[in-house]
GROMACS .gro file of C-alpha atoms in nm:
model
  193
    1MET     CA    1  -2.277   8.664  25.490
    2THR     CA    2  -2.409   8.338  25.352
    3HIS     CA    3  -2.692   8.333  25.108
    4GLN     CA    4  -2.967   8.081  25.051
    5VAL     CA    5  -3.066   7.931  24.720
    6HIS     CA    6  -3.421   7.796  24.733
    7ALA     CA    7  -3.420   7.555  24.438
    8PHE     CA    8  -3.733   7.379  24.310
    9GLU     CA    9  -3.647   7.167  24.009
   10PRO     CA   10  -3.938   7.108  23.943
   11PRO     CA   11  -4.179   7.245  24.204
   12GLU     CA   12  -4.509   7.080  24.295
   13ARG     CA   13  -4.668   7.424  24.259
   14PHE     CA   14  -4.534   7.761  24.140
   15VAL     CA   15  -4.773   8.057  24.122
   16ALA     CA   16  -4.805   8.432  24.140
   17GLY     CA   17  -5.059   8.556  24.391
   18THR     CA   18  -5.157   8.844  24.614
   19VAL     CA   19  -5.246   8.921  24.972
   20GLY     CA   20  -5.469   9.215  25.063
   21PRO     CA   21  -5.757   9.411  24.912
   22PRO     CA   22  -5.734   9.574  24.566
   23GLY     CA   23  -5.528   9.891  24.587
   24GLU     CA   24  -5.331   9.754  24.882
   25ARG     CA   25  -5.225   9.416  24.743
   26THR     CA   26  -4.881   9.268  24.801
   27PHE     CA   27  -4.766   9.044  24.516
   28PHE     CA   28  -4.584   8.717  24.575
   29LEU     CA   29  -4.420   8.436  24.383
   30GLN     CA   30  -4.471   8.113  24.575
   31ALA     CA   31  -4.305   7.776  24.521
   32ARG     CA   32  -4.393   7.453  24.700
   33GLY     CA   33  -4.222   7.118  24.683
   34GLY     CA   34  -4.047   6.858  24.894
   35GLY     CA   35  -4.224   6.972  25.210
   36ARG     CA   36  -4.097   7.328  25.167
   37LEU     CA   37  -4.290   7.647  25.097
   38VAL     CA   38  -4.111   7.965  24.984
   39SER     CA   39  -4.281   8.299  24.919
   40VAL     CA   40  -4.099   8.604  24.783
   41ALA     CA   41  -4.252   8.951  24.748
   42LEU     CA   42  -4.231   9.162  24.434
   43GLU     CA   43  -4.403   9.450  24.259
   44LYS     CA   44  -4.708   9.422  24.035
   45VAL     CA   45  -4.509   9.548  23.737
   46GLN     CA   46  -4.252   9.272  23.794
   47VAL     CA   47  -4.523   9.004  23.779
   48SER     CA   48  -4.664   9.158  23.461
   49LEU     CA   49  -4.321   9.186  23.301
   50LEU     CA   50  -4.230   8.831  23.407
   51ALA     CA   51  -4.539   8.692  23.230
   52GLU     CA   52  -4.461   8.895  22.918
   53LYS     CA   53  -4.094   8.790  22.906
   54LEU     CA   54  -4.177   8.425  22.972
   55GLU     CA   55  -4.411   8.431  22.671
   56GLU     CA   56  -4.131   8.582  22.460
   57LEU     CA   57  -3.886   8.320  22.590
   58LEU     CA   58  -4.118   8.033  22.495
   59THR     CA   59  -4.171   8.180  22.149
   60GLU     CA   60  -3.796   8.221  22.099
   61ALA     CA   61  -3.729   7.866  22.223
   62GLN     CA   62  -3.979   7.734  21.971
   63ARG     CA   63  -3.825   7.939  21.691
   64ARG     CA   64  -3.459   7.861  21.769
   65PHE     CA   65  -3.473   7.511  21.913
   66GLY     CA   66  -3.799   7.368  21.776
   67VAL     CA   67  -3.951   7.320  22.121
   68ASP     CA   68  -4.309   7.194  22.112
   69LEU     CA   69  -4.525   7.450  22.287
   70PRO     CA   70  -4.856   7.350  22.441
   71GLU     CA   71  -5.167   7.514  22.307
   72LEU     CA   72  -5.340   7.766  22.529
   73ALA     CA   73  -5.580   7.560  22.734
   74PRO     CA   74  -5.939   7.687  22.751
   75VAL     CA   75  -5.967   7.540  23.101
   76ILE     CA   76  -5.858   7.768  23.383
   77GLY     CA   77  -5.565   7.614  23.566
   78ASP     CA   78  -5.465   7.668  23.927
   79ASN     CA   79  -5.697   7.932  24.070
   80GLU     CA   80  -5.646   7.847  24.437
   81PRO     CA   81  -5.521   8.108  24.686
   82LEU     CA   82  -5.160   8.116  24.800
   83ASP     CA   83  -5.062   7.844  25.044
   84THR     CA   84  -5.041   7.959  25.404
   85PRO     CA   85  -4.848   8.079  25.589
   86VAL     CA   86  -4.732   8.345  25.343
   87ASP     CA   87  -4.400   8.441  25.503
   88GLU     CA   88  -4.189   8.671  25.286
   89GLU     CA   89  -3.839   8.526  25.248
   90PHE     CA   90  -3.712   8.836  25.067
   91ARG     CA   91  -3.816   9.113  24.827
   92VAL     CA   92  -3.721   9.046  24.464
   93GLY     CA   93  -3.483   9.289  24.295
   94THR     CA   94  -3.377   9.093  23.987
   95LEU     CA   95  -3.558   8.836  23.775
   96GLY     CA   96  -3.349   8.612  23.552
   97LEU     CA   97  -3.487   8.386  23.280
   98ALA     CA   98  -3.323   8.114  23.078
   99PHE     CA   99  -3.416   7.820  22.860
  100ASP     CA  100  -3.223   7.499  22.921
  101VAL     CA  101  -3.202   7.326  22.584
  102ASP     CA  102  -3.078   6.994  22.729
  103THR     CA  103  -3.385   6.943  22.949
  104ALA     CA  104  -3.629   7.161  22.747
  105THR     CA  105  -3.720   7.353  23.062
  106VAL     CA  106  -3.755   7.718  23.158
  107VAL     CA  107  -3.544   7.841  23.449
  108ILE     CA  108  -3.676   8.135  23.651
  109GLU     CA  109  -3.452   8.293  23.910
  110ALA     CA  110  -3.575   8.559  24.152
  111ILE     CA  111  -3.285   8.730  24.329
  112ALA     CA  112  -3.322   8.938  24.644
  113ALA     CA  113  -3.302   9.314  24.613
  114GLY     CA  114  -2.951   9.438  24.668
  115GLU     CA  115  -2.803   9.785  24.664
  116VAL     CA  116  -2.846   9.821  24.287
  117GLU     CA  117  -3.179   9.739  24.119
  118PRO     CA  118  -3.095   9.563  23.788
  119GLU     CA  119  -3.360   9.504  23.523
  120VAL     CA  120  -3.512   9.177  23.404
  121GLU     CA  121  -3.264   8.965  23.213
  122LEU     CA  122  -3.361   8.751  22.916
  123GLY     CA  123  -3.115   8.500  22.782
  124ASP     CA  124  -3.031   8.140  22.703
  125GLU     CA  125  -2.866   7.923  22.965
  126ASP     CA  126  -2.654   7.751  22.703
  127ASP     CA  127  -2.458   8.068  22.616
  128GLU     CA  128  -2.087   8.006  22.673
  129ASP     CA  129  -1.970   8.369  22.657
  130GLU     CA  130  -2.089   8.476  23.006
  131ASP     CA  131  -1.818   8.608  23.238
  132ASP     CA  132  -1.785   8.531  23.606
  133GLU     CA  133  -1.781   8.907  23.660
  134ASP     CA  134  -2.153   8.920  23.573
  135GLU     CA  135  -2.228   8.687  23.864
  136GLU     CA  136  -2.022   8.861  24.135
  137PRO     CA  137  -2.261   9.139  24.246
  138ASP     CA  138  -2.545   8.893  24.314
  139GLU     CA  139  -2.342   8.607  24.464
  140ASP     CA  140  -2.421   8.694  24.825
  141LEU     CA  141  -2.795   8.753  24.770
  142ASP     CA  142  -3.072   8.504  24.845
  143ARG     CA  143  -3.249   8.358  24.546
  144LEU     CA  144  -3.542   8.144  24.442
  145ARG     CA  145  -3.473   7.917  24.144
  146VAL     CA  146  -3.754   7.728  23.971
  147ARG     CA  147  -3.736   7.494  23.671
  148LEU     CA  148  -4.063   7.453  23.475
  149THR     CA  149  -4.177   7.259  23.172
  150PRO     CA  150  -4.323   7.465  22.884
  151GLN     CA  151  -4.673   7.348  22.990
  152ALA     CA  152  -4.619   7.460  23.352
  153THR     CA  153  -4.473   7.788  23.224
  154ARG     CA  154  -4.786   7.852  23.016
  155GLN     CA  155  -5.004   7.784  23.321
  156PHE     CA  156  -4.792   8.025  23.529
  157ILE     CA  157  -4.823   8.295  23.260
  158GLU     CA  158  -5.203   8.265  23.246
  159ARG     CA  159  -5.242   8.281  23.623
  160ALA     CA  160  -4.999   8.574  23.653
  161ARG     CA  161  -5.200   8.770  23.396
  162ARG     CA  162  -5.526   8.695  23.581
  163VAL     CA  163  -5.373   8.807  23.911
  164VAL     CA  164  -5.243   9.134  23.764
  165ASN     CA  165  -5.578   9.210  23.597
  166ALA     CA  166  -5.783   9.128  23.908
  167GLY     CA  167  -5.708   9.461  24.075
  168ARG     CA  168  -5.908   9.782  24.082
  169PRO     CA  169  -6.104   9.858  23.763
  170PRO     CA  170  -5.975  10.149  23.552
  171CYS     CA  171  -6.160  10.480  23.524
  172PRO     CA  172  -6.337  10.487  23.185
  173LEU     CA  173  -6.217  10.844  23.127
  174CYS     CA  174  -5.854  10.859  23.243
  175GLY     CA  175  -5.756  10.494  23.289
  176GLN     CA  176  -5.629  10.540  23.646
  177PRO     CA  177  -5.742  10.283  23.904
  178LEU     CA  178  -6.077  10.350  24.069
  179ASP     CA  179  -6.090  10.323  24.446
  180PRO     CA  180  -6.420  10.208  24.602
  181ALA     CA  181  -6.476  10.571  24.711
  182GLY     CA  182  -6.393  10.702  24.361
  183HIS     CA  183  -6.100  10.922  24.263
  184LEU     CA  184  -6.009  11.271  24.148
  185CYS     CA  185  -6.031  11.239  23.772
  186PRO     CA  186  -5.805  11.472  23.571
  187ARG     CA  187  -6.051  11.448  23.282
  188HIS     CA  188  -6.314  11.610  23.506
  189ASN     CA  189  -6.082  11.895  23.603
  190GLY     CA  190  -6.017  11.742  23.944
  191TYR     CA  191  -6.378  11.691  24.045
  192HIS     CA  192  -6.441  11.384  24.254
  193ARG     CA  193  -6.575  11.099  24.040
   0.00000   0.00000   0.00000
């Protein structure tokens, strides 16, 4: 079976967003560029972890390679909804991150879910010691590859954090998400709150 690589190097727009009401949201990564629009679905925890690991990658790139990182902008960046139509190309199973020293860009790769669910990878693209064996299990899976500048990466991180935090508010007692109708709070011995 052939696989598709949706490459945006760089995209016109790359964002994390959701569709649906809080508590029933579906999370997406969406890339637009060159007249193409690609949306891939993933879990909320993957978006949160992606933002966290991208921040770590930028910090490490600054430490190891002296990359100039943009300051956190006080102005809110892209806050527009996802572009329509939001057609899911695939569900993400693996997220790969790398920093390309030659171009001073961050490479994000979202790989379709396969039979085995690997964890988020964090590494440098310039490492020479990678084996071809590491690539074999994912070779026949669809993927979305995006190359971002450090500034665009920072903007993606800020939006991803806003999207993750825009869900249902937590219960002040137990921290679990509150539905509009309330929830059964364990701190109230199961009474409806």
